[in-house]
JSON list of C-alpha atoms in Angstrom, two decimals:
[
{"chain": "A", "resi": 1, "resn": "MET", "atom": "CA", "xyz": [229.24, 153.22, 172.10]},
{"chain": "A", "resi": 2, "resn": "LEU", "atom": "CA", "xyz": [225.97, 151.57, 173.03]},
{"chain": "A", "resi": 3, "resn": "PHE", "atom": "CA", "xyz": [225.55, 148.05, 174.25]},
{"chain": "A", "resi": 4, "resn": "ASP", "atom": "CA", "xyz": [222.24, 146.37, 173.48]},
{"chain": "A", "resi": 5, "resn": "PRO", "atom": "CA", "xyz": [221.98, 143.31, 175.76]},
{"chain": "A", "resi": 6, "resn": "GLU", "atom": "CA", "xyz": [218.20, 143.09, 175.29]},
{"chain": "A", "resi": 7, "resn": "ALA", "atom": "CA", "xyz": [218.51, 143.37, 171.47]},
{"chain": "A", "resi": 8, "resn": "ARG", "atom": "CA", "xyz": [216.11, 146.31, 171.23]},
{"chain": "A", "resi": 9, "resn": "LEU", "atom": "CA", "xyz": [218.16, 148.04, 168.54]},
{"chain": "A", "resi": 10, "resn": "THR", "atom": "CA", "xyz": [218.60, 144.76, 166.71]},
{"chain": "A", "resi": 11, "resn": "ARG", "atom": "CA", "xyz": [214.85, 144.28, 166.53]},
{"chain": "A", "resi": 12, "resn": "ARG", "atom": "CA", "xyz": [214.19, 147.90, 165.60]},
{"chain": "A", "resi": 13, "resn": "TYR", "atom": "CA", "xyz": [216.82, 148.25, 162.88]},
{"chain": "A", "resi": 14, "resn": "GLY", "atom": "CA", "xyz": [217.03, 144.66, 161.66]},
{"chain": "A", "resi": 15, "resn": "MET", "atom": "CA", "xyz": [220.75, 143.90, 161.77]},
{"chain": "A", "resi": 16, "resn": "HIS", "atom": "CA", "xyz": [220.75, 140.42, 163.26]},
{"chain": "A", "resi": 17, "resn": "LYS", "atom": "CA", "xyz": [224.30, 139.21, 162.53]},
{"chain": "A", "resi": 18, "resn": "GLY", "atom": "CA", "xyz": [226.09, 141.99, 164.36]},
{"chain": "A", "resi": 19, "resn": "GLY", "atom": "CA", "xyz": [227.07, 145.33, 163.06]},
{"chain": "A", "resi": 20, "resn": "LEU", "atom": "CA", "xyz": [227.54, 148.95, 163.88]},
{"chain": "A", "resi": 21, "resn": "TYR", "atom": "CA", "xyz": [225.48, 152.08, 163.57]},
{"chain": "A", "resi": 22, "resn": "LEU", "atom": "CA", "xyz": [226.39, 155.73, 163.39]},
{"chain": "A", "resi": 23, "resn": "PHE", "atom": "CA", "xyz": [223.62, 157.91, 164.78]},
{"chain": "A", "resi": 24, "resn": "ARG", "atom": "CA", "xyz": [223.28, 161.59, 164.03]},
{"chain": "A", "resi": 25, "resn": "PRO", "atom": "CA", "xyz": [222.73, 163.93, 166.99]},
{"chain": "A", "resi": 26, "resn": "ASP", "atom": "CA", "xyz": [219.02, 164.13, 166.08]},
{"chain": "A", "resi": 27, "resn": "GLY", "atom": "CA", "xyz": [218.67, 160.35, 166.49]},
{"chain": "A", "resi": 28, "resn": "TYR", "atom": "CA", "xyz": [218.54, 159.32, 162.84]},
{"chain": "A", "resi": 29, "resn": "VAL", "atom": "CA", "xyz": [220.78, 156.53, 161.59]},
{"chain": "A", "resi": 30, "resn": "ALA", "atom": "CA", "xyz": [223.46, 158.14, 159.44]},
{"chain": "A", "resi": 31, "resn": "TYR", "atom": "CA", "xyz": [225.18, 154.88, 158.56]},
{"chain": "A", "resi": 32, "resn": "ARG", "atom": "CA", "xyz": [225.03, 151.16, 159.25]},
{"chain": "A", "resi": 33, "resn": "SER", "atom": "CA", "xyz": [227.34, 148.34, 158.26]},
{"chain": "A", "resi": 34, "resn": "THR", "atom": "CA", "xyz": [228.74, 145.03, 159.38]},
{"chain": "A", "resi": 35, "resn": "ARG", "atom": "CA", "xyz": [232.34, 146.14, 158.72]},
{"chain": "A", "resi": 36, "resn": "LEU", "atom": "CA", "xyz": [234.35, 148.74, 160.59]},
{"chain": "A", "resi": 37, "resn": "ASP", "atom": "CA", "xyz": [236.52, 149.61, 157.59]},
{"chain": "A", "resi": 38, "resn": "ASN", "atom": "CA", "xyz": [233.41, 150.63, 155.63]},
{"chain": "A", "resi": 39, "resn": "LEU", "atom": "CA", "xyz": [232.48, 153.06, 158.40]},
{"chain": "A", "resi": 40, "resn": "ARG", "atom": "CA", "xyz": [235.93, 154.60, 158.30]},
{"chain": "A", "resi": 41, "resn": "ALA", "atom": "CA", "xyz": [235.67, 155.20, 154.55]},
{"chain": "A", "resi": 42, "resn": "TYR", "atom": "CA", "xyz": [232.19, 156.71, 154.98]},
{"chain": "A", "resi": 43, "resn": "VAL", "atom": "CA", "xyz": [233.33, 159.10, 157.70]},
{"chain": "A", "resi": 44, "resn": "GLU", "atom": "CA", "xyz": [236.35, 160.15, 155.65]},
{"chain": "A", "resi": 45, "resn": "ASP", "atom": "CA", "xyz": [234.09, 160.86, 152.65]},
{"chain": "A", "resi": 46, "resn": "VAL", "atom": "CA", "xyz": [231.68, 162.90, 154.77]},
{"chain": "A", "resi": 47, "resn": "LEU", "atom": "CA", "xyz": [234.46, 164.91, 156.39]},
{"chain": "A", "resi": 48, "resn": "LEU", "atom": "CA", "xyz": [236.11, 165.60, 153.03]},
{"chain": "A", "resi": 49, "resn": "ALA", "atom": "CA", "xyz": [232.78, 166.93, 151.71]},
{"chain": "A", "resi": 50, "resn": "LEU", "atom": "CA", "xyz": [232.62, 169.58, 154.45]}
]
């Protein structure tokens, strides 16, 4: 979990009303959303595809 008190990630990635990001180990954004349940469904889909 990252906290962004200076809003650097907000400015860089453009999610101004709050949200969450899932970053790949190489630094790319794998997923972004404003809802936690959407992230859960995404991760389940990705894991099932493996």
